[in-house]
Coordinates of N, CA and C in Angstrom, one line a residue:
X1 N 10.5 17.6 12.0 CA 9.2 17.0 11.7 C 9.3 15.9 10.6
X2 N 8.7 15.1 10.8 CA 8.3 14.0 9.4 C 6.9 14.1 9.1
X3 N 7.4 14.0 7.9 CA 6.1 14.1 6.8 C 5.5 12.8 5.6
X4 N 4.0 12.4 6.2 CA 3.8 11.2 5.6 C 2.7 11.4 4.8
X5 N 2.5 10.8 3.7 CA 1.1 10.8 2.8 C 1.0 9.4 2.9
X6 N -0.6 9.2 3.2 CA -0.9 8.2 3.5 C -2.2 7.8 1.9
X7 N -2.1 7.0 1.2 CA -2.8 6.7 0.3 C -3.9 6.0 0.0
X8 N -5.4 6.2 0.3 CA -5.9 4.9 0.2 C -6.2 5.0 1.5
X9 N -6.5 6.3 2.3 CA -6.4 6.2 3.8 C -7.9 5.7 4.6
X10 N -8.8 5.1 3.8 CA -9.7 4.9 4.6 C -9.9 3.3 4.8
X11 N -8.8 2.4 4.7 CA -8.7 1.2 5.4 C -8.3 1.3 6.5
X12 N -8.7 0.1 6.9 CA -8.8 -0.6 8.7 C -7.4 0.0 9.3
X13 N -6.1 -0.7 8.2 CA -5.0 -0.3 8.5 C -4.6 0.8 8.7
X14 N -4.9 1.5 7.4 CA -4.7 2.8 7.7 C -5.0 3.6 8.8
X15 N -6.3 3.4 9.0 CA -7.0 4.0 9.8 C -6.3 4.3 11.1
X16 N -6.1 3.0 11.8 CA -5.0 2.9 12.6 C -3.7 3.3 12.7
X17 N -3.1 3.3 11.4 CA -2.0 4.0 11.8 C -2.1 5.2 11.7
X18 N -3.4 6.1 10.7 CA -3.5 7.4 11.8 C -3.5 7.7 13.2
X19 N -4.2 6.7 13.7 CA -4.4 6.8 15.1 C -3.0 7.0 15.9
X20 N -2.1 6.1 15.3 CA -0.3 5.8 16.1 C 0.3 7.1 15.8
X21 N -0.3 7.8 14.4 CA 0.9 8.6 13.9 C 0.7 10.1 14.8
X22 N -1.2 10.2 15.0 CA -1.3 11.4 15.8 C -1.1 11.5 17.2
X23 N -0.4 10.5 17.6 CA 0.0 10.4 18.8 C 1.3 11.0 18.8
X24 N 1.7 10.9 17.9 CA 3.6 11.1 17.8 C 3.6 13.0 17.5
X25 N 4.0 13.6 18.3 CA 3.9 15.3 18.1 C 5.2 15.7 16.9
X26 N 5.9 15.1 16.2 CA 6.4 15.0 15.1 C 6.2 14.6 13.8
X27 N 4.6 14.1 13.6 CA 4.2 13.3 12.5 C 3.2 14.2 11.6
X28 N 3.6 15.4 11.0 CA 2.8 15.2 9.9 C 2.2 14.9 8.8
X29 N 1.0 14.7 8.7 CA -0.2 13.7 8.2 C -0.6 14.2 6.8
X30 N -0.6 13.8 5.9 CA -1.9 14.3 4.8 C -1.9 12.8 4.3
X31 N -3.7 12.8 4.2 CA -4.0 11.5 4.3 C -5.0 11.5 2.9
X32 N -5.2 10.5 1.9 CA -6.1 10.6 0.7 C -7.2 9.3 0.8
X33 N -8.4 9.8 0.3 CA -9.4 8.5 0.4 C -10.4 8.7 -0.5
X34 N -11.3 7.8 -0.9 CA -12.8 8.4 -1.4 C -13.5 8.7 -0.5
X35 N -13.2 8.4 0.7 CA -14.3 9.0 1.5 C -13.7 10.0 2.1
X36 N -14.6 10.8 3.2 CA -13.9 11.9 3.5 C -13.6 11.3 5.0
X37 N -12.7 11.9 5.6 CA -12.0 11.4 6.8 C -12.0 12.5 8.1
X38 N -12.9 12.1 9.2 CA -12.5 13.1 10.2 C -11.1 13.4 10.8
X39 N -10.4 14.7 10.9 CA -9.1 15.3 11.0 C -9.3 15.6 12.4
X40 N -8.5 14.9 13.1 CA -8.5 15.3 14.9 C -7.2 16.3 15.4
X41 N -6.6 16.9 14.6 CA -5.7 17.5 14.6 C -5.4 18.5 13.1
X42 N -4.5 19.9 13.6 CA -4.3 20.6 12.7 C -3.3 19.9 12.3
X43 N -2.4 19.1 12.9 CA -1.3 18.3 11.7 C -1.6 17.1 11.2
X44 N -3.1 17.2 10.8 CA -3.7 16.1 9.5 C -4.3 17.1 8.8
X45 N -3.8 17.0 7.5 CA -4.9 16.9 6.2 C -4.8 16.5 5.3
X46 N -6.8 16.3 5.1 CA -7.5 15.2 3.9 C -7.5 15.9 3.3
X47 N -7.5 14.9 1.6 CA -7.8 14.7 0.2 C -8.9 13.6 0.1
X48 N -10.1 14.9 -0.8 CA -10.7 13.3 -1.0 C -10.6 13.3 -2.5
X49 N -10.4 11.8 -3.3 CA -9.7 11.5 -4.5 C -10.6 10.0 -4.8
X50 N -11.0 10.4 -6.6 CA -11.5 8.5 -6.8 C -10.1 8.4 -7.4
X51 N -9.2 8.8 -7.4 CA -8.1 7.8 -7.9 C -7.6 8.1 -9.6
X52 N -9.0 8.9 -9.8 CA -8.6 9.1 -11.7 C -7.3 9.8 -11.6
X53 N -6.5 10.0 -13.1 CA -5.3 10.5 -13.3 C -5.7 11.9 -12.7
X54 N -6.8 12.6 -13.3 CA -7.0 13.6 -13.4 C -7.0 14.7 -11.9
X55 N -7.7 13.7 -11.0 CA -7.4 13.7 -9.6 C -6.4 13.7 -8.8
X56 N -5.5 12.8 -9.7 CA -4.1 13.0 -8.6 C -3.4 13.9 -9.4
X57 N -3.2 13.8 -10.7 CA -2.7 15.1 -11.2 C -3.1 16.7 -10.2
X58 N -4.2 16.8 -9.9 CA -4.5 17.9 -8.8 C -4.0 17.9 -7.6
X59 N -4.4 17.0 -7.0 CA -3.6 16.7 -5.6 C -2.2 17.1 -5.6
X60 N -1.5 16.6 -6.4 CA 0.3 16.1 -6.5 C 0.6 17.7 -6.5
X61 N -0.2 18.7 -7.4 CA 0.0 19.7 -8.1 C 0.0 20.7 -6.6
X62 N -1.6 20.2 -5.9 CA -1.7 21.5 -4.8 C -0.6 21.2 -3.5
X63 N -0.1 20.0 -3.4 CA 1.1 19.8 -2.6 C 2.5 19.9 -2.6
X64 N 1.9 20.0 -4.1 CA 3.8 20.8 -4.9 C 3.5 22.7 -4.2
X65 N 2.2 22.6 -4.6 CA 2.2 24.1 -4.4 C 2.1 25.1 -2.9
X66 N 2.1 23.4 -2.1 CA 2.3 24.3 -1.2 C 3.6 24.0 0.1
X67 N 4.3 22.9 -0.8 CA 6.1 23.3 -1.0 C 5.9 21.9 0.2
X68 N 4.9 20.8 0.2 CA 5.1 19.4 1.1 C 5.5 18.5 0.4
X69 N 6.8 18.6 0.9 CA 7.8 16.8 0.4 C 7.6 16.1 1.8
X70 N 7.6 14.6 1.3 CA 7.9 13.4 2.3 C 8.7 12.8 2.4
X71 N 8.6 12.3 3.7 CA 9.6 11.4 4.0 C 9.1 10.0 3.8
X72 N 8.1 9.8 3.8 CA 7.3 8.5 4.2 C 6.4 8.9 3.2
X73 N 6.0 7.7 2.2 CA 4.5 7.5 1.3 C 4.0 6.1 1.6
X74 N 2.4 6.0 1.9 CA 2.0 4.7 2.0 C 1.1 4.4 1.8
X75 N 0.9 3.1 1.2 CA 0.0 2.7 -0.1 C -0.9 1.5 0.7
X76 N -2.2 2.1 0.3 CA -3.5 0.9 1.3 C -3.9 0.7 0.2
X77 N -4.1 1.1 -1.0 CA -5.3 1.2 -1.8 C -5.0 -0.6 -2.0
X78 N -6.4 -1.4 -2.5 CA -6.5 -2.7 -2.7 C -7.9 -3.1 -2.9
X79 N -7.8 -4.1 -4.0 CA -9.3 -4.8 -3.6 C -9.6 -6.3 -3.5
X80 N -10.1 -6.7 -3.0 CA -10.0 -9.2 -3.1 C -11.7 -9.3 -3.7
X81 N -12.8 -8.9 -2.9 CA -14.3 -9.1 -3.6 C -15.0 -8.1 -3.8
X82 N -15.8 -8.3 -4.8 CA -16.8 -7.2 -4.8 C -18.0 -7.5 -5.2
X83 N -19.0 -7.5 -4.4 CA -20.4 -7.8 -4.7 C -20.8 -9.5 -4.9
X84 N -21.1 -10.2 -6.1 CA -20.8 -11.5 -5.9 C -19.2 -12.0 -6.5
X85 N -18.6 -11.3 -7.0 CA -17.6 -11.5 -7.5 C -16.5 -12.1 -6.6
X86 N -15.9 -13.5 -6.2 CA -15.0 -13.6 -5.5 C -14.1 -14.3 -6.1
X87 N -12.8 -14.7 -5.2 CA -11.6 -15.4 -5.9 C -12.0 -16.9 -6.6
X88 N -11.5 -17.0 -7.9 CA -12.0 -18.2 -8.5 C -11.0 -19.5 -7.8
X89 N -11.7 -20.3 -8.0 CA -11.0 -21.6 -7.1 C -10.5 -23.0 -8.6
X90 N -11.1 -22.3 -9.8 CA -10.4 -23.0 -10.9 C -10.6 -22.2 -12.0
X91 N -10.1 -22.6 -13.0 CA -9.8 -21.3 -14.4 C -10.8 -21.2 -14.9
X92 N -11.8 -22.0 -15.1 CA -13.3 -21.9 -15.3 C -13.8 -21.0 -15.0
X93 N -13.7 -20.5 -13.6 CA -14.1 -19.2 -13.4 C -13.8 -18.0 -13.2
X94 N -12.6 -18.3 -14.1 CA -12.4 -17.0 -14.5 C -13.3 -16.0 -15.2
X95 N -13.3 -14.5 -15.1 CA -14.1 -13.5 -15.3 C -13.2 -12.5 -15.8
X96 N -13.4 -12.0 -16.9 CA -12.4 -11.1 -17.2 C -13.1 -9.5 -16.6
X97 N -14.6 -9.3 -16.3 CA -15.1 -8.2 -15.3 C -14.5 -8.2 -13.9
X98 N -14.3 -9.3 -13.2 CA -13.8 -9.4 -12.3 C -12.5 -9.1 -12.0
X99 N -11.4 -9.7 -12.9 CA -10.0 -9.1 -13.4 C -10.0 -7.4 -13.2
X100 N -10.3 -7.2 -14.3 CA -10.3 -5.7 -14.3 C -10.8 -4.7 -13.1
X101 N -11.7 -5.0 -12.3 CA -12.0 -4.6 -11.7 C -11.2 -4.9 -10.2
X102 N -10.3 -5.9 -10.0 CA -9.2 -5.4 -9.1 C -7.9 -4.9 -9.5
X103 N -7.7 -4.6 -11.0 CA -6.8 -4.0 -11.9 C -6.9 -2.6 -11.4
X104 N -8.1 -2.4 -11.5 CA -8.9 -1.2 -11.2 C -8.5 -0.3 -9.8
X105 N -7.9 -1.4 -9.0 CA -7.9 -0.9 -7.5 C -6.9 -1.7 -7.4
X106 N -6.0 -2.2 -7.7 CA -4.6 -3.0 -7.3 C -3.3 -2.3 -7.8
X107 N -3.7 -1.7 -8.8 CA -2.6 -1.5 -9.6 C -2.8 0.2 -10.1
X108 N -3.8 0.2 -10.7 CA -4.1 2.0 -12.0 C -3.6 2.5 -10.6
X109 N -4.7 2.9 -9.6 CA -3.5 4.1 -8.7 C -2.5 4.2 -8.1
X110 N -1.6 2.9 -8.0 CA -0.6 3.3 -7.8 C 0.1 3.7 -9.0
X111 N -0.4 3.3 -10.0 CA 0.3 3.9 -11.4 C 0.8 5.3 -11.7
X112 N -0.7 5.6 -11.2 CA -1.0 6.8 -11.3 C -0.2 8.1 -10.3
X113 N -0.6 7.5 -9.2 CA 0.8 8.2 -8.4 C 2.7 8.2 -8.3
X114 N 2.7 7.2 -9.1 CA 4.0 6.8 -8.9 C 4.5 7.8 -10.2
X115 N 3.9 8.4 -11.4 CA 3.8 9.6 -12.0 C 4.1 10.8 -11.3
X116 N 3.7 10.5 -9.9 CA 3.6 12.0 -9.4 C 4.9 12.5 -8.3
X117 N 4.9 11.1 -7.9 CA 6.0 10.6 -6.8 C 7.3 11.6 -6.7
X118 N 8.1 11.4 -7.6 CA 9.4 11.7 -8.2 C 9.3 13.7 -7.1
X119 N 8.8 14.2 -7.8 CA 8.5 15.8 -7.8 C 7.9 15.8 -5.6
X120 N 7.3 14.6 -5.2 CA 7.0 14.7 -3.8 C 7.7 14.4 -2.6
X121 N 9.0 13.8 -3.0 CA 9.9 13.1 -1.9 C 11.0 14.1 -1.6
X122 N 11.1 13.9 -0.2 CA 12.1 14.7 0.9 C 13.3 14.6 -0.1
X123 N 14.2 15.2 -0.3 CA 15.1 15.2 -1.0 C 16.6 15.0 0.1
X124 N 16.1 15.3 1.3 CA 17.5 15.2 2.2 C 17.3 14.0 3.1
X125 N 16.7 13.0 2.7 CA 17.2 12.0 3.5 C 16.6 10.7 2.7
X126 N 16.7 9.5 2.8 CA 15.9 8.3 2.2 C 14.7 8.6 2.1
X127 N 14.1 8.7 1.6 CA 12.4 8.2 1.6 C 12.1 7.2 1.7
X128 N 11.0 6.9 2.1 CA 10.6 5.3 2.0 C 9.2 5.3 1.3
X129 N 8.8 4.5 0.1 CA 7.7 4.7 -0.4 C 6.8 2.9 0.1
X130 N 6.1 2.7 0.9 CA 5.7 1.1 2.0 C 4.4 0.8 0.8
X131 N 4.4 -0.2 0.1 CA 3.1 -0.5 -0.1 C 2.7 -1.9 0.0
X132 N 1.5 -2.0 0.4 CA 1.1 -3.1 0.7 C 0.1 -3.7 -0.3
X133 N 1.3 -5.5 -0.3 CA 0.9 -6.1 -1.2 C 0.8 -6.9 -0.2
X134 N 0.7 -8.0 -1.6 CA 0.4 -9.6 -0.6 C 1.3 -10.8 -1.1
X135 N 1.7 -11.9 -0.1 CA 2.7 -12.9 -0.8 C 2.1 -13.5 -1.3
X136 N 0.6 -13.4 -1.8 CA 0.1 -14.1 -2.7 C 0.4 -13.8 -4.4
X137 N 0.7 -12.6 -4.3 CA 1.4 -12.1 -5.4 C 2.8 -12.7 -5.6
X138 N 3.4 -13.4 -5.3 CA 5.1 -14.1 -5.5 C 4.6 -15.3 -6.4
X139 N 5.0 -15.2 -7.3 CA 5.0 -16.5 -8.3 C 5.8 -17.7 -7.7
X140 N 6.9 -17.4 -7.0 CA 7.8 -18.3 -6.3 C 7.1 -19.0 -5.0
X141 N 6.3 -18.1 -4.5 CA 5.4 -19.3 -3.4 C 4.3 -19.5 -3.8
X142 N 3.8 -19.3 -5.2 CA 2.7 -20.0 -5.2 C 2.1 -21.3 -5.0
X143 N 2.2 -22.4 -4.6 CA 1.7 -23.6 -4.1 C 0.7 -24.3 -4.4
X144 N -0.7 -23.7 -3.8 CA -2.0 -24.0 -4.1 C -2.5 -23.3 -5.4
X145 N -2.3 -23.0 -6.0 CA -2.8 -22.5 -7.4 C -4.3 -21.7 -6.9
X146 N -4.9 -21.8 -8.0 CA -6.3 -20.7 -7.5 C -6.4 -19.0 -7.5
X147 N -7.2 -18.3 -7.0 CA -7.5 -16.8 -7.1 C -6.6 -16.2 -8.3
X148 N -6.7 -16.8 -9.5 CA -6.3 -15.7 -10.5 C -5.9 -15.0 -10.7
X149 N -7.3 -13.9 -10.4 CA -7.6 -12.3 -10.6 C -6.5 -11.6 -9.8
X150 N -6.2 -12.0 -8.7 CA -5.8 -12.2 -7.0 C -4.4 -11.7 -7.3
X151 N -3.9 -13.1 -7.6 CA -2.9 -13.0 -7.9 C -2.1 -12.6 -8.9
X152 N -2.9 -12.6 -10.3 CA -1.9 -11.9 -11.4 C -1.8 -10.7 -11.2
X153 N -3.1 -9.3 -10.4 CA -2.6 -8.4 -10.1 C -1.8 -8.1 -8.7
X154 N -1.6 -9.0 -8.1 CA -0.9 -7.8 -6.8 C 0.9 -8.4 -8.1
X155 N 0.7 -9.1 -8.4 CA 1.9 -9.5 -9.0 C 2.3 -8.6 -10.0
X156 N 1.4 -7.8 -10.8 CA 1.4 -6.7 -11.2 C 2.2 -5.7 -10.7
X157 N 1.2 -5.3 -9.6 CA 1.4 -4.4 -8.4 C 3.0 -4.8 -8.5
X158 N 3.8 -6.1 -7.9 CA 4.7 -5.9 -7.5 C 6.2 -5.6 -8.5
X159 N 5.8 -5.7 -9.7 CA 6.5 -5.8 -10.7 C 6.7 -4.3 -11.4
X160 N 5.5 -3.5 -11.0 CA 5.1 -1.8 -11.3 C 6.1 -1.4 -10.3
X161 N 5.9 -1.7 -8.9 CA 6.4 -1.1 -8.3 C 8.2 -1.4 -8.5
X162 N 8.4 -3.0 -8.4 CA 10.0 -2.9 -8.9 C 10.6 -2.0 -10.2
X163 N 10.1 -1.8 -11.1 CA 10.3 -0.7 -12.2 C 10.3 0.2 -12.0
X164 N 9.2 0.8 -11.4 CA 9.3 2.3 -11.0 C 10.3 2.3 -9.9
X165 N 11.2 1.7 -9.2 CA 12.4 1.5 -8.2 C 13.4 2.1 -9.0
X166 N 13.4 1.4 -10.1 CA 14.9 1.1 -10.7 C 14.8 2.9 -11.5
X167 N 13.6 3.4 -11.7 CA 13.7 4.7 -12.6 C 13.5 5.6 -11.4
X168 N 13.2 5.5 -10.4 CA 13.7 6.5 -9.2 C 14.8 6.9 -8.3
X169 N 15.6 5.4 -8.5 CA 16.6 5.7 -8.3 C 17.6 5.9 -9.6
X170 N 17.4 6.2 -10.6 CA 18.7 6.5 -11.8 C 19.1 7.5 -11.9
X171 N 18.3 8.8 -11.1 CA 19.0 9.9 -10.6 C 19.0 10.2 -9.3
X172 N 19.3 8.9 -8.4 CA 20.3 9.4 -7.3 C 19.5 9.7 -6.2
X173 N 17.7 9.4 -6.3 CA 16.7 10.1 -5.7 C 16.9 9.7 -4.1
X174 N 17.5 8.7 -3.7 CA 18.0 8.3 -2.7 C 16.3 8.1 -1.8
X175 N 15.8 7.0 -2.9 CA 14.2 6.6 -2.4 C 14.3 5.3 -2.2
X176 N 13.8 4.8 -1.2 CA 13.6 3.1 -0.8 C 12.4 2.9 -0.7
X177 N 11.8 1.7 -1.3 CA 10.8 1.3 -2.0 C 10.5 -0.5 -1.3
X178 N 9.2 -0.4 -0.8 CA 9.3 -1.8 0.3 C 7.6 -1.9 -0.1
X179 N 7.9 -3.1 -0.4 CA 6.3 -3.8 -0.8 C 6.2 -4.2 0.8
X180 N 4.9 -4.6 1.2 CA 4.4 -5.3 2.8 C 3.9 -6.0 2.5
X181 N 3.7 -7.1 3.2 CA 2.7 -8.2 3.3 C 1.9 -8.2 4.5
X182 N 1.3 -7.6 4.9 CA 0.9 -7.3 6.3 C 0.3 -8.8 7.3
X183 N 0.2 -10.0 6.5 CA -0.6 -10.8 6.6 C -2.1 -10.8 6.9
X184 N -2.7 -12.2 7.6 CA -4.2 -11.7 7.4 C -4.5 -10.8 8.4
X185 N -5.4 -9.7 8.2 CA -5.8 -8.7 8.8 C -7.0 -8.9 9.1
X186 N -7.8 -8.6 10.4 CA -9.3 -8.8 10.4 C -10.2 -7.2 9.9
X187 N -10.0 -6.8 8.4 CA -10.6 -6.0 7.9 C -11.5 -6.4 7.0
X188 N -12.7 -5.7 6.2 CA -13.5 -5.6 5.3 C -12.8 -6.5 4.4
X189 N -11.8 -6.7 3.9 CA -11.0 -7.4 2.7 C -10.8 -9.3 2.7
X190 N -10.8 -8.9 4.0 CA -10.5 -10.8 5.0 C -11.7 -11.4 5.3
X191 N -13.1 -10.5 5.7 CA -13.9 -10.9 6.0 C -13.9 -12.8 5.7
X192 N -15.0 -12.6 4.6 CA -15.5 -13.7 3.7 C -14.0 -15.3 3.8
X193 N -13.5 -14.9 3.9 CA -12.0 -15.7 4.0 C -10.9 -16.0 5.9
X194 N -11.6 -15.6 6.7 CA -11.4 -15.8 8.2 C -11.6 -17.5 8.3
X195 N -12.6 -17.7 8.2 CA -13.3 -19.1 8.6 C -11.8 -19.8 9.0
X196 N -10.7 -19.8 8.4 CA -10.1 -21.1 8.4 C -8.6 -21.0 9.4
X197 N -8.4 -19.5 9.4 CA -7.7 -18.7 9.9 C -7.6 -19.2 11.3
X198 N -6.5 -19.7 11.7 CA -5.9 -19.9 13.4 C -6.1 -18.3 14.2
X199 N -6.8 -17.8 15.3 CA -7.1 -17.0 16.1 C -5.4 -15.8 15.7
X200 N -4.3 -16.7 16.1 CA -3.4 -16.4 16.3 C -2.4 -16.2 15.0
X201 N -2.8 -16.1 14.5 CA -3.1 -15.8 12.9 C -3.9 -14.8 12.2
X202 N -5.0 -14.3 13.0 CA -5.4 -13.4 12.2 C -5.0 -11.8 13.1
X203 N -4.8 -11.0 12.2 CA -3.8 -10.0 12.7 C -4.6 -8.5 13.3
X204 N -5.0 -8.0 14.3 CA -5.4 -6.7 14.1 C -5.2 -5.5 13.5
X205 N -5.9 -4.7 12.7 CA -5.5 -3.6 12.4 C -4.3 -2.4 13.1
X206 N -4.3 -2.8 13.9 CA -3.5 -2.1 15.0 C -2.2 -2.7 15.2
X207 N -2.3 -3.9 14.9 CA -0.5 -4.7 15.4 C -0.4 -4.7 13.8
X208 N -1.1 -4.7 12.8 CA -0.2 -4.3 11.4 C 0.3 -2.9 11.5
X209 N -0.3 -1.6 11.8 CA -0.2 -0.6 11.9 C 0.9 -0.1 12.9
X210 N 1.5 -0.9 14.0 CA 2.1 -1.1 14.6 C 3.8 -1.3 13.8
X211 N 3.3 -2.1 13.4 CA 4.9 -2.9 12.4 C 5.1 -1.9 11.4
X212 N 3.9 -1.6 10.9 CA 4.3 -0.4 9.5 C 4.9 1.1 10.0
X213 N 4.2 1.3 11.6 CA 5.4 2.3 11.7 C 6.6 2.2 12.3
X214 N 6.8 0.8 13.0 CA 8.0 0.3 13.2 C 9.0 0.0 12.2
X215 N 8.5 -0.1 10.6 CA 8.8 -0.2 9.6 C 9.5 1.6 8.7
X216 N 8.6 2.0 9.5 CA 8.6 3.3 9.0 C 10.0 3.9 9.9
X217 N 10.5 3.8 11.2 CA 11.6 3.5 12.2 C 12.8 2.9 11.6
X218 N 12.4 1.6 11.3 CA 13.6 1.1 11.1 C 14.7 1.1 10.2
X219 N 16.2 1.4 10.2 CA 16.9 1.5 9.5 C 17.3 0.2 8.4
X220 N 17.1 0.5 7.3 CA 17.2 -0.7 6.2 C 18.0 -0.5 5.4
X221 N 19.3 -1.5 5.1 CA 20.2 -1.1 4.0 C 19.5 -0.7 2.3
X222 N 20.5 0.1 2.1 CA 19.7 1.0 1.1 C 19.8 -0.1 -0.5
X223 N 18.9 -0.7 -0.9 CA 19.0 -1.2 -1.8 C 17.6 -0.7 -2.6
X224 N 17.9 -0.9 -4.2 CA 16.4 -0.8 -4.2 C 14.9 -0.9 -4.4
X225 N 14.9 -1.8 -4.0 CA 13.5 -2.3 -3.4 C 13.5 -3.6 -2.5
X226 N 12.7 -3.5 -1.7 CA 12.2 -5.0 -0.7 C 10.7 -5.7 -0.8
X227 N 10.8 -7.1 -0.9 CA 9.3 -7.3 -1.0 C 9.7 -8.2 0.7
X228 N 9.0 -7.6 1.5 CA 8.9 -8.1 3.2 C 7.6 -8.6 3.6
X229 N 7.7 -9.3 4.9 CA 6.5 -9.5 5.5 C 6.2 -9.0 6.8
X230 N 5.5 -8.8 7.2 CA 4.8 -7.6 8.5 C 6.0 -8.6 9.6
X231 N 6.9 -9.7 9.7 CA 8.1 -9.7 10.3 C 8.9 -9.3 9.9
X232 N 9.1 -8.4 8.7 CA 10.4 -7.8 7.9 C 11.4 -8.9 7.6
X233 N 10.7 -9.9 7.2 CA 11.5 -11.3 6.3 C 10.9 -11.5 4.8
X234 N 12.4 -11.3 4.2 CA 12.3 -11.2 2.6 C 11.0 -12.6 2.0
X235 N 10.6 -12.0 1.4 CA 9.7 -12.6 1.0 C 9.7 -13.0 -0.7
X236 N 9.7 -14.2 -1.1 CA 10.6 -14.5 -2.9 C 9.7 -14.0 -4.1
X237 N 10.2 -13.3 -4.8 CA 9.6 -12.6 -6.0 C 8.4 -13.8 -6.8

């Protein structure tokens, strides 16, 4: 059996790759969200979680307690707009409410779990811990300048997660650690930002969810950490 926690499980993506994983009669599921999630199988179960410390501290605790390591961890959690608040297009508009509030949802819970992580992973074979970032986060491609908020946190994101790499592997934990770029997705997140997007370019939830568990499949020299793109081409820090 393989065993995956899915984080952040009530996006488009995710959602979908529930769909892939309960097809597979070797996949099980425990899946975490704010919202609550219908379970179409006894080998899914939900957590519902806002993400506080205090929350996952519980969670991490009742899965320790009931002796579930993984092989697979995957990270949806994310945020780009909220309400009027969207990517600023010059420093002018910058918003330090806005900042923080995708700090809020880009970065604290993975913080938060990556705390808990260590004590949850399969111990007899690689783990893979997949989180999806964005190459808008690479200071190296940045180009067009613009979205800020956007960008200083998934860069965050990616910089938390290289660190916490280097201190999970110092004892040998034999964990592989892979940022995603899924590209554009036609989810709640992409909406407001489609308009410009080539057809063939914008990606279904289902063909990202596709790659991620093809990603989840495929054999990857063990180093520790990858920042990839939903082709599994290195993508520059």
């Amino acid at each position: 059996m393989k065993h995956y926690l899915l984080i952040g499980a009530s996006s488009g993506i995710a959602q979908a790759l529930i769909s892939i994983f309960q097809e597979k009669p070797d996949a099980q599921l425990v899946s975490i969200s704010r919202n609550k999630l219908v379970t179409l199988s006894s080998q899914h179960i939900h957590f519902m979680s806002d993400y506080s410390a205090a929350s996952v501290r519980e969670i991490a605790s009742s899965l320790i307690a009931s002796e579930r390591l993984f092989d697979y961890v995957l990270f949806f959690n994310g945020t780009l707009h909220h309400n009027q608040m969207m990517p600023e297009k010059q420093v002018t508009q910058f918003s330090e409410e806005y900042y923080h509030h995708l700090t809020a949802s880009n970065v604290y819970p993975h913080m938060r779990w990556f705390a808990e992580l260590p004590r949850l992973l399969c111990r007899d074979s690689i783990a893979k811990i997949i989180i999806l970032s964005a190459r808008i986060g690479s200071i190296a491609d940045n180009r067009s300048g613009g979205w800020y908020s956007y960008r200083m946190t998934k860069a965050a994101l990616n910089m938390a997660a290289k660190t916490f790499s280097l201190e999970l592997n110092r004892p040998k934990s034999r964990a592989k650690v892979i940022l995603f770029h899924p590209g554009t997705t036609d989810t709640a997140l992409s909406k407001p930002f489609q308009k410009n997007i080539a057809k063939e370019k914008l990606f279904t939830p289902h063909f990202v969810a596709q790659r991620l568990s093809a990603l989840c499949d495929t054999e990857i020299e063990h180093t520790d950490i990858d920042f990839i793109d939903w082709q599994f081409n290195p993508i520059q820090w």
